Amino acid sequence: MTASAHAHQARTFGALNSRLHRTGLRVFLIIVLVHWAEHVAQAVQIYIWGWSAPQARGVLGIPFPWLVTSEWMHYGYALIMLAGFVLLRPGFTGTARTWWNITLGVQFWHHIEHLLLLIQALTGAYLAGRAVPTSIIQLVAPRVELHLFYNAVVTMPMLVAMILHSRPAKEAASAPRCTCAAEPA
């Protein structure tokens, strides 16, 4: 990569964590909420409508059933989430950054689980002799419920971080990196 390409990349990354941070966070939040909607729809299909797990494919999985069974798609989403947490992290400070780091750590683990699933799908060698790709935590929890749990454990600290970030304490607001903050508390 040339020096000018590095400079452009640094400016873009800097803008994402300063003047474009609010927009980046909003786009990222929409991505997270749409993904949540898919998992909630799948849970409704199973627990309210009585569909079997293979029939319950969320919203997009009904017209595009290959999406639900594609480990590439699931891994890609986990990677996009991880990238979003890493790219937006420099804009956070103080306690908000601590909460963002917590959700980043959980998403890193979730990404590892999806990488394990993808490797199994590609090699045909499944964990613990199972008939399908299986993550480590799936050895003790069913996949649908596990992913509802993962989404909750990723989303809740993320929301706490975003709320704290948009309403920083006075000392944290004295050196804002972005324009996300409302008036200091």
CSV table of C-alpha atoms in Angstrom, one decimal:
chain,number,residue,atom,x,y,z
A,1,MET,CA,0.0,0.0,0.0
A,2,THR,CA,1.4,3.4,-0.9
A,3,ALA,CA,1.9,6.3,1.5
A,4,SER,CA,-1.0,8.2,0.0
A,5,ALA,CA,-3.3,5.1,0.4
A,6,HIS,CA,-2.3,4.9,4.0
A,7,ALA,CA,-3.0,8.6,4.6
A,8,HIS,CA,-6.4,8.2,2.9
A,9,GLN,CA,-7.2,5.2,5.1
A,10,ALA,CA,-6.1,7.0,8.2
A,11,ARG,CA,-8.4,10.0,7.3
A,12,THR,CA,-11.3,7.7,6.6
A,13,PHE,CA,-10.8,5.8,9.9
A,14,GLY,CA,-10.4,9.1,11.7
A,15,ALA,CA,-13.6,10.5,10.2
A,16,LEU,CA,-15.5,7.4,11.2
A,17,ASN,CA,-14.5,7.9,14.8
A,18,SER,CA,-15.1,11.7,14.8
A,19,ARG,CA,-17.6,13.5,12.6
A,20,LEU,CA,-19.1,10.3,11.1
A,21,HIS,CA,-19.2,8.3,14.4
A,22,ARG,CA,-22.9,9.0,15.0
A,23,THR,CA,-23.8,7.9,11.5
A,24,GLY,CA,-21.6,4.8,11.7
A,25,LEU,CA,-23.2,3.8,15.0
A,26,ARG,CA,-26.7,4.2,13.7
A,27,VAL,CA,-25.9,2.1,10.6
A,28,PHE,CA,-24.3,-0.5,12.8
A,29,LEU,CA,-27.3,-0.5,15.1
A,30,ILE,CA,-29.7,-1.1,12.2
A,31,ILE,CA,-27.6,-4.1,11.1
A,32,VAL,CA,-27.7,-5.5,14.6
A,33,LEU,CA,-31.5,-4.9,15.0
A,34,VAL,CA,-32.3,-6.5,11.6
A,35,HIS,CA,-30.2,-9.5,12.6
A,36,TRP,CA,-32.1,-9.6,15.9
A,37,ALA,CA,-35.4,-9.6,14.0
A,38,GLU,CA,-34.3,-12.7,12.1
A,39,HIS,CA,-33.6,-14.6,15.3
A,40,VAL,CA,-36.8,-13.4,17.0
A,41,ALA,CA,-38.8,-14.4,14.0
A,42,GLN,CA,-37.2,-17.8,14.1
A,43,ALA,CA,-38.0,-18.2,17.8
A,44,VAL,CA,-41.7,-17.1,17.2
A,45,GLN,CA,-41.9,-19.7,14.4
A,46,ILE,CA,-40.7,-22.5,16.7
A,47,TYR,CA,-42.2,-21.6,20.1
A,48,ILE,CA,-45.5,-19.8,19.1
A,49,TRP,CA,-46.3,-21.3,15.7
A,50,GLY,CA,-45.0,-24.8,16.5
A,51,TRP,CA,-42.7,-25.1,13.5
A,52,SER,CA,-39.8,-27.5,13.7
A,53,ALA,CA,-36.3,-26.0,13.8
A,54,PRO,CA,-35.5,-26.9,10.2
A,55,GLN,CA,-38.8,-25.2,9.1
A,56,ALA,CA,-38.2,-22.1,11.2
A,57,ARG,CA,-35.9,-20.0,9.0
A,58,GLY,CA,-36.6,-16.5,10.1
A,59,VAL,CA,-37.9,-13.9,7.6
A,60,LEU,CA,-35.2,-14.0,4.9
A,61,GLY,CA,-34.8,-17.8,5.2
A,62,ILE,CA,-38.4,-18.4,4.0
A,63,PRO,CA,-37.7,-17.1,0.4
A,64,PHE,CA,-34.0,-17.9,0.6
A,65,PRO,CA,-33.7,-21.2,2.6
A,66,TRP,CA,-30.0,-21.6,1.7
A,67,LEU,CA,-29.3,-18.5,3.9
A,68,VAL,CA,-30.1,-20.4,7.1
A,69,THR,CA,-27.9,-23.4,6.2
A,70,SER,CA,-25.0,-21.3,4.8
A,71,GLU,CA,-22.1,-21.3,7.3
A,72,TRP,CA,-20.4,-18.8,5.0
A,73,MET,CA,-23.3,-16.3,5.5
A,74,HIS,CA,-23.3,-16.8,9.3
A,75,TYR,CA,-19.5,-16.4,9.5
A,76,GLY,CA,-19.6,-13.4,7.2
A,77,TYR,CA,-22.2,-11.7,9.5
A,78,ALA,CA,-20.1,-12.5,12.6
A,79,LEU,CA,-17.0,-11.1,10.9
A,80,ILE,CA,-18.9,-7.9,9.9
A,81,MET,CA,-20.1,-7.5,13.5
A,82,LEU,CA,-16.5,-8.0,14.8
A,83,ALA,CA,-15.2,-5.4,12.2
A,84,GLY,CA,-17.9,-2.9,13.2
A,85,PHE,CA,-17.0,-3.2,16.9
A,86,VAL,CA,-13.3,-2.8,16.1
A,87,LEU,CA,-13.7,0.1,13.6
A,88,LEU,CA,-16.1,2.1,15.9
A,89,ARG,CA,-14.2,1.5,19.1
A,90,PRO,CA,-11.7,4.4,19.0
A,91,GLY,CA,-14.7,6.9,19.2
A,92,PHE,CA,-15.6,5.6,22.6
A,93,THR,CA,-14.1,6.9,25.9
A,94,GLY,CA,-14.4,6.2,29.6
A,95,THR,CA,-17.1,3.9,30.9
A,96,ALA,CA,-18.8,3.7,27.5
A,97,ARG,CA,-15.5,2.3,26.1
A,98,THR,CA,-15.5,-0.3,28.9
A,99,TRP,CA,-18.9,-1.5,27.9
A,100,TRP,CA,-18.0,-1.4,24.2
A,101,ASN,CA,-14.9,-3.6,25.0
A,102,ILE,CA,-17.2,-6.1,26.8
A,103,THR,CA,-19.4,-6.5,23.7
A,104,LEU,CA,-16.3,-6.6,21.5
A,105,GLY,CA,-15.0,-9.5,23.6
A,106,VAL,CA,-18.2,-11.4,23.4
A,107,GLN,CA,-18.5,-10.9,19.7
A,108,PHE,CA,-14.9,-12.1,19.3
A,109,TRP,CA,-15.9,-15.3,20.9
A,110,HIS,CA,-19.1,-15.6,18.8
A,111,HIS,CA,-16.9,-15.1,15.8
A,112,ILE,CA,-14.6,-17.9,16.9
A,113,GLU,CA,-17.6,-20.2,17.3
A,114,HIS,CA,-18.8,-19.3,13.7
A,115,LEU,CA,-15.3,-19.9,12.4
A,116,LEU,CA,-15.3,-23.3,14.0
A,117,LEU,CA,-18.7,-24.0,12.4
A,118,LEU,CA,-17.4,-22.9,9.0
A,119,ILE,CA,-14.3,-25.0,9.2
A,120,GLN,CA,-16.5,-28.1,10.0
A,121,ALA,CA,-18.8,-27.3,7.1
A,122,LEU,CA,-15.8,-27.0,4.7
A,123,THR,CA,-14.0,-30.2,6.0
A,124,GLY,CA,-17.0,-32.4,6.8
A,125,ALA,CA,-15.3,-33.2,10.2
A,126,TYR,CA,-17.8,-32.4,12.9
A,127,LEU,CA,-17.1,-31.7,16.5
A,128,ALA,CA,-17.8,-34.5,19.0
A,129,GLY,CA,-18.9,-36.8,16.2
A,130,ARG,CA,-22.1,-34.8,15.6
A,131,ALA,CA,-24.0,-35.2,12.4
A,132,VAL,CA,-23.8,-31.4,11.6
A,133,PRO,CA,-21.4,-28.6,12.3
A,134,THR,CA,-21.5,-27.9,16.0
A,135,SER,CA,-20.0,-25.0,18.0
A,136,ILE,CA,-18.4,-25.6,21.4
A,137,ILE,CA,-21.4,-24.1,23.4
A,138,GLN,CA,-23.8,-26.1,21.1
A,139,LEU,CA,-22.5,-29.1,22.9
A,140,VAL,CA,-24.7,-28.0,25.9
A,141,ALA,CA,-27.3,-25.6,24.3
A,142,PRO,CA,-29.4,-25.9,21.1
A,143,ARG,CA,-28.4,-23.6,18.2
A,144,VAL,CA,-31.6,-21.5,18.1
A,145,GLU,CA,-31.5,-20.7,21.8
A,146,LEU,CA,-27.8,-20.2,21.8
A,147,HIS,CA,-27.9,-17.6,19.1
A,148,LEU,CA,-30.7,-15.7,20.8
A,149,PHE,CA,-28.5,-15.7,23.9
A,150,TYR,CA,-25.4,-14.6,21.9
A,151,ASN,CA,-27.4,-11.8,20.3
A,152,ALA,CA,-28.6,-10.6,23.8
A,153,VAL,CA,-25.2,-10.8,25.3
A,154,VAL,CA,-23.7,-8.8,22.4
A,155,THR,CA,-26.5,-6.3,22.1
A,156,MET,CA,-27.1,-5.3,25.7
A,157,PRO,CA,-23.6,-4.1,26.6
A,158,MET,CA,-23.5,-2.5,23.1
A,159,LEU,CA,-26.6,-0.5,23.9
A,160,VAL,CA,-25.3,0.5,27.3
A,161,ALA,CA,-22.1,1.7,25.7
A,162,MET,CA,-24.0,3.7,23.1
A,163,ILE,CA,-26.3,5.3,25.8
A,164,LEU,CA,-23.3,6.2,28.0
A,165,HIS,CA,-21.4,7.5,24.9
A,166,SER,CA,-24.3,9.8,23.9
A,167,ARG,CA,-24.7,11.1,27.5
A,168,PRO,CA,-21.1,11.3,28.9
A,169,ALA,CA,-20.3,12.5,32.3
A,170,LYS,CA,-18.9,16.1,32.4
A,171,GLU,CA,-15.3,15.0,32.7
A,172,ALA,CA,-15.6,12.6,29.7
A,173,ALA,CA,-17.4,15.2,27.7
A,174,SER,CA,-14.6,17.7,28.1
A,175,ALA,CA,-12.5,16.0,25.4
A,176,PRO,CA,-15.1,14.7,22.8
A,177,ARG,CA,-13.7,12.8,19.9
A,178,CYS,CA,-17.0,12.9,18.0
A,179,THR,CA,-20.4,14.7,17.9
A,180,CYS,CA,-22.4,11.8,19.3
A,181,ALA,CA,-22.8,13.3,22.7
A,182,ALA,CA,-25.9,15.3,23.8
A,183,GLU,CA,-25.4,18.0,26.4
A,184,PRO,CA,-23.3,16.6,29.3
A,185,ALA,CA,-25.2,15.3,32.3
